[in-house]
Short mmCIF file of C-alpha atoms and ligand atoms in Angstrom, two decimals:
data_model
loop_
_atom_site.label_atom_id
_atom_site.label_comp_id
_atom_site.label_asym_id
_atom_site.label_seq_id
_atom_site.Cartn_x
_atom_site.Cartn_y
_atom_site.Cartn_z
CA MET A 246 70.88 23.20 71.69
CA ILE A 247 72.13 26.60 72.44
CA VAL A 248 70.67 29.95 70.95
CA LEU A 249 71.36 33.62 70.76
CA GLY A 250 68.43 35.25 70.63
CA ILE A 251 68.07 39.09 69.85
CA GLU A 252 65.30 41.89 71.31
CA SER A 253 63.75 45.07 69.77
CA SER A 254 60.14 45.04 68.45
CA CYS A 255 59.09 48.08 70.77
CA ASP A 256 61.38 49.52 73.17
CA GLU A 257 63.46 47.12 74.77
CA THR A 258 67.16 46.05 73.53
CA ALA A 259 67.36 43.14 74.75
CA ALA A 260 69.61 39.45 73.91
CA SER A 261 70.20 36.46 75.40
CA VAL A 262 71.40 32.90 75.65
CA VAL A 263 69.46 29.82 76.19
CA ARG A 264 69.94 26.36 76.55
CA ASN A 265 67.78 23.09 75.37
CA GLY A 266 64.27 25.96 75.36
CA THR A 267 64.47 26.54 78.86
CA GLU A 268 67.79 27.09 80.09
CA VAL A 269 68.97 31.03 80.26
CA LEU A 270 72.57 31.17 79.67
CA SER A 271 72.50 35.07 80.04
CA SER A 272 69.93 37.27 79.97
CA VAL A 273 70.79 41.35 79.13
CA ILE A 274 67.73 44.02 78.54
CA PHE A 275 68.32 47.21 78.17
CA SER A 276 65.05 49.67 79.08
CA GLN A 277 64.30 52.47 77.23
CA VAL A 278 61.15 53.62 80.03
CA SER A 279 63.24 56.49 80.68
CA LEU A 280 63.61 58.15 77.22
CA HIS A 281 59.75 57.92 76.62
CA GLN A 282 58.87 58.93 79.62
CA PRO A 283 58.60 62.96 79.11
CA TYR A 284 56.23 62.14 76.33
CA GLY A 285 53.77 59.29 77.77
CA GLY A 286 54.32 56.51 74.82
CA VAL A 287 56.77 55.01 72.97
CA VAL A 288 58.00 57.55 70.40
CA PRO A 289 59.20 55.53 67.62
CA GLU A 290 61.85 57.81 66.32
CA ILE A 291 63.77 57.35 69.35
CA ALA A 292 62.90 53.58 70.00
CA SER A 293 64.41 53.61 67.05
CA ARG A 294 67.43 55.17 67.35
CA SER A 295 67.68 53.76 70.81
CA HIS A 296 67.71 50.59 69.69
CA ILE A 297 70.99 50.95 67.28
CA GLU A 298 73.24 52.83 69.62
CA LYS A 299 72.32 50.14 72.17
CA ILE A 300 72.61 46.56 70.48
CA SER A 301 75.67 45.87 69.70
CA GLY A 302 76.66 45.83 73.52
CA VAL A 303 74.01 44.46 74.42
CA VAL A 304 75.28 41.60 72.29
CA ARG A 305 77.79 41.29 73.28
CA GLU A 306 77.51 41.63 77.13
CA ALA A 307 75.11 38.55 76.43
CA ILE A 308 77.42 36.21 74.42
CA ILE A 309 80.19 37.21 77.57
CA ARG A 310 77.75 36.80 80.34
CA ALA A 311 76.49 33.54 79.14
CA PHE A 312 79.51 31.66 78.73
CA SER A 313 82.85 33.81 81.10
CA THR A 314 82.91 31.24 83.57
CA ASP A 315 83.78 34.69 85.65
CA PRO A 316 80.42 35.84 87.51
CA ASP A 317 81.91 38.57 88.32
CA VAL A 318 83.78 39.87 84.51
CA GLU A 319 84.35 42.49 83.96
CA LEU A 320 83.20 43.51 80.24
CA ALA A 321 85.47 46.28 78.99
CA ASP A 322 88.56 43.68 79.82
CA LEU A 323 87.39 41.24 77.17
CA LYS A 324 87.68 43.69 73.93
CA VAL A 325 86.94 40.46 71.42
CA ILE A 326 84.03 38.03 72.44
CA PRO A 327 86.57 35.11 72.62
CA PRO A 328 86.11 32.05 69.83
CA ALA A 329 85.65 29.50 72.51
CA TYR A 330 82.61 31.88 73.02
CA TRP A 331 81.05 31.80 69.09
CA ALA A 332 81.62 28.43 68.82
CA GLN A 333 79.33 26.77 71.43
CA ILE A 334 75.84 28.77 69.96
CA ASP A 335 74.69 26.85 67.43
CA ALA A 336 72.17 29.16 65.95
CA ILE A 337 71.06 32.86 66.18
CA ALA A 338 66.98 33.86 66.50
CA GLY A 339 65.71 37.10 66.16
CA THR A 340 61.93 38.98 66.25
CA TYR A 341 60.59 39.54 62.40
CA GLY A 342 57.21 41.40 63.73
CA PRO A 343 55.15 42.22 65.38
CA GLY A 344 55.75 45.27 66.62
CA LEU A 345 57.28 48.69 64.85
CA ALA A 346 58.62 48.86 61.81
CA SER A 347 61.45 50.81 62.81
CA SER A 348 61.87 49.51 65.91
CA LEU A 349 61.97 45.44 64.76
CA ILE A 350 64.69 46.11 61.44
CA VAL A 351 67.45 46.96 64.40
CA GLY A 352 67.53 43.56 65.59
CA TRP A 353 66.28 41.54 63.16
CA SER A 354 68.98 43.14 61.13
CA ALA A 355 71.65 42.80 63.82
CA ALA A 356 70.64 38.82 63.87
CA LYS A 357 71.02 38.80 59.99
CA GLY A 358 75.05 40.64 59.97
CA ILE A 359 76.00 37.96 62.89
CA ALA A 360 74.29 35.15 60.87
CA VAL A 361 76.21 36.28 57.59
CA ALA A 362 79.28 36.80 60.15
CA SER A 363 79.46 33.12 62.04
CA GLY A 364 77.85 31.33 58.93
CA LYS A 365 75.48 30.09 61.65
CA PRO A 366 71.83 29.20 60.42
CA LEU A 367 69.10 32.49 61.17
CA ILE A 368 65.92 31.34 63.54
CA ALA A 369 62.28 34.08 62.56
CA ILE A 370 60.63 35.19 65.93
CA ASN A 371 57.06 35.48 65.99
CA HIS A 372 56.92 37.87 69.00
CA LEU A 373 54.05 36.73 70.14
CA GLN A 374 54.52 33.27 70.05
CA ALA A 375 57.48 34.11 72.12
CA HIS A 376 55.45 35.81 74.93
CA LEU A 377 52.88 32.29 75.12
CA HIS A 378 56.84 30.90 75.15
CA SER A 379 57.78 32.82 78.29
CA VAL A 380 56.36 30.64 81.47
CA ARG A 381 58.65 27.87 79.75
CA LEU A 382 61.89 30.10 81.18
CA GLY A 383 64.42 28.45 84.19
CA ASN A 384 60.66 25.15 84.63
CA ASP A 385 60.97 22.11 83.78
CA TYR A 386 58.00 20.94 83.07
CA ASP A 387 56.87 17.35 81.19
CA GLU A 388 55.67 18.50 77.98
CA ALA A 389 52.82 15.65 78.09
CA THR A 390 50.95 17.68 80.61
CA LEU A 391 50.90 21.03 79.13
CA TYR A 392 48.63 20.30 76.36
CA PRO A 393 46.61 21.43 74.62
CA GLN A 394 47.68 24.69 75.82
CA LEU A 395 45.04 28.20 76.17
CA GLY A 396 47.76 30.11 75.69
CA VAL A 397 46.96 34.34 77.00
CA CYS A 398 49.64 36.98 75.19
CA VAL A 399 48.13 40.43 77.47
CA SER A 400 50.62 43.43 77.30
CA GLY A 401 50.07 47.05 75.57
CA GLY A 402 49.96 46.42 72.24
CA HIS A 403 48.11 42.50 72.23
CA THR A 404 45.51 40.85 73.77
CA SER A 405 44.70 37.13 72.67
CA ILE A 406 43.61 34.26 73.16
CA ILE A 407 44.96 31.62 71.60
CA ASP A 408 44.44 27.62 71.54
CA CYS A 409 47.35 25.76 71.49
CA GLN A 410 46.82 21.57 70.61
CA ALA A 411 50.15 21.27 70.43
CA PRO A 412 53.87 22.87 70.90
CA ASN A 413 54.40 25.57 68.07
CA GLU A 414 50.48 24.90 67.06
CA TYR A 415 48.79 28.14 66.99
CA THR A 416 44.81 29.38 66.92
CA LEU A 417 43.60 32.51 67.74
CA ILE A 418 40.29 32.40 68.82
CA GLY A 419 39.60 36.41 70.78
CA GLN A 420 41.32 39.10 71.29
CA THR A 421 40.17 42.64 71.95
CA MET A 422 38.77 44.80 68.43
CA ASP A 423 40.53 48.13 70.02
CA ASP A 424 42.76 48.70 72.25
CA ALA A 425 45.04 46.39 74.19
CA ALA A 426 44.59 45.73 77.87
CA GLY A 427 47.91 46.97 78.78
CA GLU A 428 47.42 50.25 76.30
CA ALA A 429 43.94 50.77 77.78
CA LEU A 430 46.63 51.06 81.91
CA ASP A 431 48.54 53.28 79.92
CA LYS A 432 46.13 55.68 78.87
CA ALA A 433 43.74 55.65 81.50
CA ALA A 434 47.38 56.51 84.02
CA LYS A 435 47.89 59.28 81.74
CA LEU A 436 44.01 61.14 82.05
CA LEU A 437 44.66 60.56 85.77
CA GLY A 438 47.78 62.07 85.78
CA LEU A 439 50.41 59.32 86.81
CA GLY A 440 52.20 58.89 84.12
CA TYR A 441 54.25 56.45 82.19
CA PRO A 442 53.95 52.77 81.54
CA GLY A 443 50.44 53.64 83.72
CA GLY A 444 49.89 49.29 84.13
CA PRO A 445 52.35 49.06 87.13
CA LEU A 446 50.95 53.03 88.92
CA ILE A 447 47.58 51.22 88.84
CA ASP A 448 48.74 48.11 89.83
CA LYS A 449 50.53 49.94 92.60
CA LEU A 450 47.31 52.46 93.67
CA SER A 451 45.10 49.71 93.28
CA ARG A 452 46.16 47.22 95.90
CA ASP A 453 45.62 49.73 99.50
CA ILE A 454 41.34 48.89 98.41
CA PRO A 455 39.77 46.14 99.22
CA GLU A 456 38.17 43.87 97.16
CA SER A 457 34.37 44.50 98.41
CA GLU A 458 35.35 48.13 97.33
CA ARG A 459 37.03 47.22 93.44
CA LYS A 460 32.98 47.19 92.13
CA ASP A 461 31.87 50.10 93.49
CA ILE A 462 32.68 52.66 90.08
CA PRO A 463 30.27 51.04 87.30
CA PHE A 464 33.07 50.01 84.34
CA PRO A 465 30.90 48.18 81.27
CA LYS A 466 32.63 44.87 80.08
CA GLY A 467 33.69 45.52 77.21
CA ARG A 468 31.82 42.70 76.13
CA ILE A 469 30.97 42.63 71.63
CA SER A 470 27.90 41.99 70.03
CA ALA A 471 27.89 38.62 67.01
CA ASN A 472 28.08 40.65 64.78
CA HIS A 473 30.98 42.71 65.64
CA PRO A 474 32.55 43.48 62.13
CA LEU A 475 36.33 42.83 63.73
CA ALA A 476 35.30 39.53 64.87
CA GLY A 477 35.99 37.42 61.74
CA ASP A 478 35.41 34.01 62.95
CA LEU A 479 36.64 34.41 66.15
CA ARG A 480 33.77 33.69 68.52
CA HIS A 481 32.45 36.83 69.50
CA GLU A 482 32.24 35.89 73.86
CA LEU A 483 35.69 35.94 73.39
CA CYS A 484 36.62 38.36 72.26
CA MET A 485 36.89 42.38 74.22
CA SER A 486 36.74 45.32 73.84
CA TYR A 487 38.52 48.49 75.78
CA SER A 488 37.70 51.74 73.58
CA GLY A 489 34.43 52.31 75.61
CA LEU A 490 35.83 51.32 78.95
CA LYS A 491 38.60 54.11 78.91
CA THR A 492 35.75 56.41 77.44
CA ALA A 493 33.22 55.69 80.12
CA LEU A 494 36.33 56.39 82.47
CA MET A 495 37.21 60.48 81.27
CA LEU A 496 33.08 60.83 81.59
CA TYR A 497 33.30 59.87 85.37
CA VAL A 498 36.04 61.78 85.84
CA LYS A 499 34.95 64.67 84.27
CA ASN A 500 32.01 64.69 86.29
CA THR A 501 33.15 63.60 89.25
CA PRO A 502 37.21 64.22 90.08
CA PRO A 503 38.99 62.38 92.47
CA GLN A 504 39.58 64.61 95.32
CA SER A 505 41.91 62.76 97.61
CA GLU A 506 44.94 60.30 96.40
CA THR A 507 42.65 57.14 98.14
CA GLU A 508 39.88 58.67 95.71
CA THR A 509 42.23 58.19 92.94
CA ALA A 510 43.10 55.34 93.94
CA LYS A 511 39.55 53.71 93.85
CA VAL A 512 39.43 54.94 90.02
CA CYS A 513 41.87 53.64 89.28
CA ALA A 514 41.39 49.95 91.44
CA CYS A 515 37.62 50.05 89.70
CA TYR A 516 38.88 50.62 86.62
CA GLN A 517 41.57 47.98 86.29
CA GLU A 518 39.15 45.64 88.06
CA ALA A 519 36.74 46.16 84.55
CA VAL A 520 40.20 45.62 82.37
CA VAL A 521 41.40 42.49 84.55
CA GLY A 522 38.25 41.88 85.20
CA ALA A 523 37.07 41.41 81.10
CA LEU A 524 39.75 39.84 80.11
CA VAL A 525 39.47 36.46 83.59
CA ASP A 526 35.78 36.67 81.86
CA ARG A 527 36.76 35.19 78.69
CA ILE A 528 39.81 33.21 79.72
CA ALA A 529 36.51 31.39 81.91
CA LEU A 530 34.30 30.89 78.59
CA ALA A 531 36.99 29.35 77.11
CA LEU A 532 38.41 27.22 80.16
CA LYS A 533 35.26 26.00 79.84
CA ALA A 534 34.40 24.69 76.69
CA ASN A 535 37.41 22.89 75.86
CA LEU A 536 39.42 20.13 77.93
CA TYR A 537 42.57 21.89 78.36
CA GLN A 538 45.48 21.46 80.43
CA SER A 539 47.58 24.02 81.29
CA LEU A 540 46.85 28.13 80.90
CA ALA A 541 49.78 30.05 79.19
CA VAL A 542 50.18 33.80 79.81
CA GLY A 543 52.75 35.71 79.30
CA GLY A 544 53.12 39.76 77.85
CA GLY A 545 53.91 42.40 80.06
CA VAL A 546 50.39 43.27 81.83
CA SER A 547 50.46 39.16 83.32
CA LEU A 548 52.50 40.94 85.76
CA ASN A 549 49.54 42.18 87.44
CA SER A 550 48.95 41.49 90.74
CA ARG A 551 45.46 41.36 90.45
CA LEU A 552 45.25 39.61 87.07
CA ARG A 553 47.76 36.82 88.94
CA VAL A 554 45.02 36.35 92.21
CA LEU A 555 42.57 35.92 89.71
CA LEU A 556 43.50 33.87 87.35
CA GLU A 557 44.57 31.23 90.10
CA ARG A 558 41.35 31.37 91.67
CA LEU A 559 39.89 30.20 88.23
CA CYS A 560 43.04 27.48 87.22
CA ALA A 561 42.40 26.65 90.79
CA LYS A 562 38.20 25.67 90.09
CA SER A 563 39.23 24.71 86.75
CA ASN A 564 41.60 21.86 87.91
CA VAL A 565 44.29 23.33 85.22
CA GLN A 566 47.67 23.91 85.74
CA LEU A 567 48.19 28.15 85.43
CA LEU A 568 52.43 28.75 83.35
CA LEU A 569 53.30 32.63 84.77
CA ALA A 570 56.50 33.70 83.46
CA ALA A 571 59.37 35.15 86.36
CA PRO A 572 58.26 38.62 86.80
CA ALA A 573 61.57 38.68 84.97
CA ASN A 574 60.72 37.38 81.67
CA CYS A 575 56.75 39.02 81.16
CA GLY A 576 58.02 42.04 79.71
CA ASP A 577 59.71 42.26 76.77
CA ASN A 578 63.09 40.12 76.83
CA ALA A 579 65.47 38.13 74.22
CA ALA A 580 65.17 35.52 76.86
CA MET A 581 62.25 34.10 74.85
CA ILE A 582 63.35 34.24 71.50
CA ALA A 583 66.17 32.32 72.08
CA GLY A 584 64.26 29.94 74.17
CA LEU A 585 61.24 28.96 71.97
CA ALA A 586 63.93 29.11 68.79
CA SER A 587 66.21 26.23 70.78
CA GLN A 588 62.64 24.64 71.78
CA GLY A 589 62.16 23.90 67.84
CA GLY A 590 60.04 27.20 67.48
CA GLY A 591 60.33 29.55 64.67
CA ARG A 592 60.82 29.68 61.30
CA LYS A 593 63.66 28.29 59.32
CA GLY A 594 65.03 27.89 56.05
CA ASP A 595 65.16 30.78 53.32
CA THR A 596 65.39 33.57 56.36
CA LEU A 597 67.46 36.01 55.72
CA ALA A 598 65.37 37.38 52.69
CA LEU A 599 63.26 37.71 54.64
CA ASP A 600 61.75 41.51 55.88
CA VAL A 601 60.18 42.87 59.06
CA PHE A 602 56.57 42.10 59.78
CA PRO A 603 54.78 44.49 61.96
CA SER A 604 51.16 43.83 61.95
CA LEU A 605 52.59 39.35 62.34
CA GLU A 606 49.69 37.46 63.42
CA VAL A 607 49.75 34.76 66.34
CA PHE A 608 49.06 31.81 64.62
CA ILE A 609 51.86 32.80 61.65
CA VAL A 610 55.58 31.44 62.39
O1 KG4 B 911 54.94 42.81 77.74
P1 KG4 B 911 55.78 44.66 76.99
O2 KG4 B 911 56.50 44.47 78.03
O3 KG4 B 911 55.84 44.85 75.90
C1 KG4 B 911 55.10 44.75 74.68
O4 KG4 B 911 55.17 44.26 74.25
O5 KG4 B 911 53.96 45.77 75.00
O6 KG4 B 911 53.87 44.85 78.10
C2 KG4 B 911 54.10 46.45 77.98
C3 KG4 B 911 52.64 46.35 79.22
C4 KG4 B 911 52.64 48.38 79.49
O7 KG4 B 911 51.19 48.39 79.01
C5 KG4 B 911 52.30 48.19 81.10
O8 KG4 B 911 51.81 49.28 80.98
C6 KG4 B 911 51.84 46.74 81.44
O9 KG4 B 911 52.27 46.57 80.17
N1 KG4 B 911 52.98 46.52 82.27
C7 KG4 B 911 51.17 46.23 83.46
C8 KG4 B 911 52.10 45.79 84.81
N2 KG4 B 911 53.28 45.94 84.08
C9 KG4 B 911 53.77 46.00 82.86
N3 KG4 B 911 49.77 46.59 83.11
C10 KG4 B 911 49.13 45.85 84.59
N4 KG4 B 911 50.78 45.84 85.49
C11 KG4 B 911 51.37 46.07 85.93
N5 KG4 B 911 52.03 45.75 86.92
ZN1 ZN B 912 55.98 41.98 73.94
#
């Protein structure tokens, strides 16, 4: 099955063509980072307007790159997408949530329009489930060796721990009560005057600090109490809070302003250790309690070099197969959307009547 996928839930406009769940025929991503940089965060109206400008070109490029036999094909030479290319696509998939409403609406409407015009089925994809699928792209795993799987989605908007007993079955077991891990890093970088997005900048600066010094500044571990009002049915020991960590950083910097680049790097390394450590502690607990065959970690923060090292150590110790996405598939992309849809995931049926769902939970297909 070949699927054209479209993604526009936040600040990336993306389209991709994927065959049978894992074979990426094309993946085109337009990142809006430079548009939002001056504001230190995503500005929803700028995001949706940019999606509108870029979406048709991005979709067109994804289809041409997927099916053209010429790797150097000049897009400008192909004014019309050849009907033979369209004919090979079996279905159209789009992200319908979660994300920014004004961003989601652009990609989801484009997917609807293409489905109507082409008469092909429309598959609605949950962005968080797609992040978990991203680890499968380009890899030929035997599915029988992957489940039960522990899934972790860690990005600028989400930090969720998910139990997956079988493909396309998702039970949320832990999550952040406030900021996402990526958001905690981005806000810290802003506070330290480093720039946007903060995650990669903090990651880079932290690498210069030796492992033995990364706990010198004692940041809180983000544990929550058993009766936390937002934990609901989740296991509180698998949940975390990052807002206290941010406050602790603010106070630390106020009382002890870093005097040199090395001191700033040290603050970054200790803060990153706390953010990443809180997550890895929860994952370790979840792995201990259950018999998982694999751990799948997706989302922009899964690019973090320290997180990757700690996860490798944990999985080696726990005898669990670690699945991480290729760097190009960690952040928002459409290959994960087309991939999940062409692997049998997503919502089918009367999807043309489906609205975008900004607060969609990970367990809703
Ligand atoms: O998945 P993503 O592209 O978009 C969302 O769905 O949120 O994730 C973006 C987040 C940002 O918070 C960014 O700072 C973070 O991923 N990020 C990183 C790294 N690269 C991106 N965080 C830590 N280390 C990195 N190397
Ligand atoms: Zn995402």
